[in-house]
Amino acid sequence: MLSARLYAFIIALCRVGTGAAFGVLICTVLIQVFSRTFLPSSPVWTEELTRYALLFLAAFGVGLSFRNGDLVNVDIVCDLLPLPVQRWVMFVSALLTAGFCLILLSPAWMFVSIGVLQTSPALGVRMDFIHAVVFILLAVLGLFAILRMIRIIAGVSEGKAEDTTKDFP
């Protein structure tokens, strides 16, 4: 019960992060288009904020994409295999993904810490907040890979992409 709630919370948190980043992206692009069309000059900060919003959109969305099977997969090969072998291949794939993410978390954190010394040119934001996107992406992707492994071991999942249509009424 608790693990299902925690899993749902992580999914909801990623959805909120993805939605917020997408909302900022849409608003910033609309401001940019409006100002370029109807004003004598457009604000410089819109291009920078658009880039940052796109980065955060990818960081929060990558775990959801991994869960839904929207990332690049070679499903045709896996679908030809017997079900026990499919589960094993998906488990090993998730294990390699999680391992890769965990290995890169420490260098990503060093990259974040470098940003303390820098600020963005147009927005004046400390770059460690922007560099954190790399850490978030690796942490979210690694977390969803670990969750997939747990779900395979628990027998809740075959390791394939989850059907997300049941998430909505």
Coordinates of C-alpha atoms in Angstrom, one line a residue:
M1 CA 0.0 0.0 0.0
L2 CA 2.7 2.4 1.0
S3 CA 4.9 1.5 -1.9
A4 CA 2.0 2.0 -4.4
R5 CA 1.4 5.4 -2.8
L6 CA 5.1 6.3 -3.0
Y7 CA 5.2 5.2 -6.7
A8 CA 2.1 7.3 -7.5
F9 CA 3.6 10.3 -5.6
I10 CA 6.9 10.1 -7.7
I11 CA 4.8 9.9 -10.9
A12 CA 2.7 12.9 -9.8
L13 CA 5.8 14.9 -8.8
C14 CA 7.4 14.2 -12.2
R15 CA 4.1 15.1 -14.0
V16 CA 3.9 18.4 -12.1
G17 CA 7.5 19.2 -12.9
T18 CA 7.0 18.4 -16.5
G19 CA 3.8 20.4 -16.6
A20 CA 5.3 23.4 -14.9
A21 CA 8.3 23.4 -17.2
F22 CA 6.0 23.1 -20.2
G23 CA 3.8 26.0 -18.9
V24 CA 6.9 28.2 -18.5
L25 CA 8.1 27.2 -21.9
I26 CA 4.7 28.1 -23.5
C27 CA 4.4 31.4 -21.7
T28 CA 7.9 32.5 -22.5
V29 CA 7.6 31.6 -26.2
L30 CA 4.3 33.5 -26.3
I31 CA 5.9 36.6 -24.8
Q32 CA 8.8 36.3 -27.2
V33 CA 6.5 36.0 -30.3
F34 CA 4.2 38.8 -29.1
S35 CA 7.1 41.2 -28.4
R36 CA 8.8 40.4 -31.7
T37 CA 5.6 41.0 -33.6
F38 CA 4.1 44.0 -31.8
L39 CA 6.9 45.7 -29.8
P40 CA 9.9 47.6 -31.0
S41 CA 12.3 45.1 -29.2
S42 CA 11.9 41.8 -27.5
P43 CA 13.2 41.0 -24.1
V44 CA 16.5 39.2 -24.1
W45 CA 15.7 36.9 -21.2
T46 CA 13.0 35.0 -23.1
E47 CA 15.4 33.0 -25.2
E48 CA 17.4 32.0 -22.1
L49 CA 14.4 31.1 -20.1
T50 CA 13.0 29.0 -23.0
R51 CA 16.2 27.0 -23.1
Y52 CA 16.2 26.4 -19.4
A53 CA 12.5 25.4 -19.4
L54 CA 13.2 22.9 -22.2
L55 CA 16.0 21.4 -20.1
F56 CA 13.8 21.0 -17.1
L57 CA 11.0 19.6 -19.3
A58 CA 13.4 16.9 -20.4
A59 CA 14.7 16.2 -16.9
F60 CA 11.3 15.7 -15.3
G61 CA 9.8 13.9 -18.4
V62 CA 12.6 11.4 -19.0
G63 CA 11.4 9.1 -16.1
L64 CA 7.9 9.3 -17.3
S65 CA 9.0 8.4 -20.8
F66 CA 11.0 5.5 -19.5
R67 CA 7.9 4.3 -17.6
N68 CA 5.6 4.7 -20.6
G69 CA 8.0 3.2 -23.1
D70 CA 8.4 6.4 -25.1
L71 CA 12.2 6.3 -25.0
V72 CA 14.0 4.5 -27.8
N73 CA 13.4 0.7 -27.5
V74 CA 14.1 -2.3 -29.7
D75 CA 10.7 -3.8 -29.0
I76 CA 10.6 -5.9 -32.1
V77 CA 13.6 -8.0 -30.9
C78 CA 12.2 -8.3 -27.4
D79 CA 8.7 -9.2 -28.5
L80 CA 10.1 -12.2 -30.4
L81 CA 11.6 -13.7 -27.3
P82 CA 9.8 -16.0 -24.8
L83 CA 8.2 -14.2 -21.9
P84 CA 10.8 -15.3 -19.2
V85 CA 13.6 -14.1 -21.5
Q86 CA 11.8 -10.8 -22.1
R87 CA 11.5 -10.2 -18.4
W88 CA 15.2 -11.0 -18.0
V89 CA 16.2 -8.7 -20.9
M90 CA 14.1 -5.8 -19.5
F91 CA 15.5 -6.4 -16.0
V92 CA 19.1 -6.3 -17.3
S93 CA 18.3 -3.2 -19.4
A94 CA 16.8 -1.4 -16.4
L95 CA 19.8 -2.5 -14.3
L96 CA 22.3 -1.1 -16.9
T97 CA 20.3 2.1 -17.1
A98 CA 20.1 2.5 -13.3
G99 CA 23.8 1.7 -13.0
F100 CA 24.8 4.2 -15.6
C101 CA 22.7 6.9 -13.9
L102 CA 24.2 6.1 -10.5
I103 CA 27.7 6.2 -11.8
L104 CA 27.1 9.6 -13.4
L105 CA 25.4 11.2 -10.3
S106 CA 28.7 12.1 -8.6
P107 CA 30.2 13.9 -11.7
A108 CA 26.8 15.5 -12.2
W109 CA 26.8 16.9 -8.7
M110 CA 30.3 18.3 -9.3
F111 CA 29.0 20.0 -12.4
V112 CA 26.2 21.5 -10.3
S113 CA 28.6 22.8 -7.8
I114 CA 30.7 24.6 -10.4
G115 CA 27.6 26.6 -11.2
V116 CA 27.7 28.4 -7.9
L117 CA 30.5 30.5 -9.3
Q118 CA 28.5 31.6 -12.4
T119 CA 25.3 33.5 -13.2
S120 CA 23.3 33.3 -16.4
P121 CA 23.9 36.3 -18.6
A122 CA 20.3 37.5 -19.2
L123 CA 18.4 36.3 -16.1
G124 CA 21.1 36.7 -13.6
V125 CA 20.2 33.3 -12.0
R126 CA 22.9 31.3 -10.3
M127 CA 23.9 28.5 -12.7
D128 CA 23.9 25.8 -10.1
F129 CA 20.1 26.0 -10.3
I130 CA 20.3 25.5 -14.0
H131 CA 23.1 22.9 -13.9
A132 CA 20.9 20.9 -11.4
V133 CA 18.9 19.8 -14.4
V134 CA 21.6 17.3 -15.2
F135 CA 21.5 15.8 -11.7
I136 CA 17.7 15.8 -11.7
L137 CA 17.6 14.0 -15.1
L138 CA 20.0 11.3 -14.0
A139 CA 18.3 10.9 -10.6
V140 CA 14.8 10.6 -12.1
L141 CA 15.8 8.2 -14.9
G142 CA 17.8 6.1 -12.4
L143 CA 14.9 6.1 -10.0
F144 CA 12.4 4.9 -12.6
A145 CA 14.9 2.2 -13.8
I146 CA 15.2 1.0 -10.2
L147 CA 11.4 1.0 -9.8
R148 CA 11.1 -1.0 -12.9
M149 CA 13.5 -3.6 -11.5
I150 CA 11.6 -3.7 -8.3
R151 CA 8.3 -4.2 -10.1
I152 CA 9.8 -7.0 -12.2
I153 CA 11.2 -8.8 -9.1
A154 CA 7.8 -8.3 -7.3
G155 CA 6.0 -9.8 -10.2
V156 CA 3.9 -6.6 -10.7
S157 CA 5.3 -5.9 -14.1
E158 CA 6.7 -7.9 -17.0
G159 CA 9.3 -5.1 -17.5
K160 CA 7.6 -3.6 -20.5
A161 CA 6.2 -0.1 -20.8
E162 CA 3.3 0.5 -18.4
D163 CA -0.2 1.1 -19.7
T164 CA -0.8 4.7 -18.6
T165 CA -4.3 4.9 -19.9
K166 CA -5.6 3.5 -16.6
D167 CA -4.1 6.5 -14.8
F168 CA -6.9 8.7 -16.2
P169 CA -10.6 8.2 -16.0

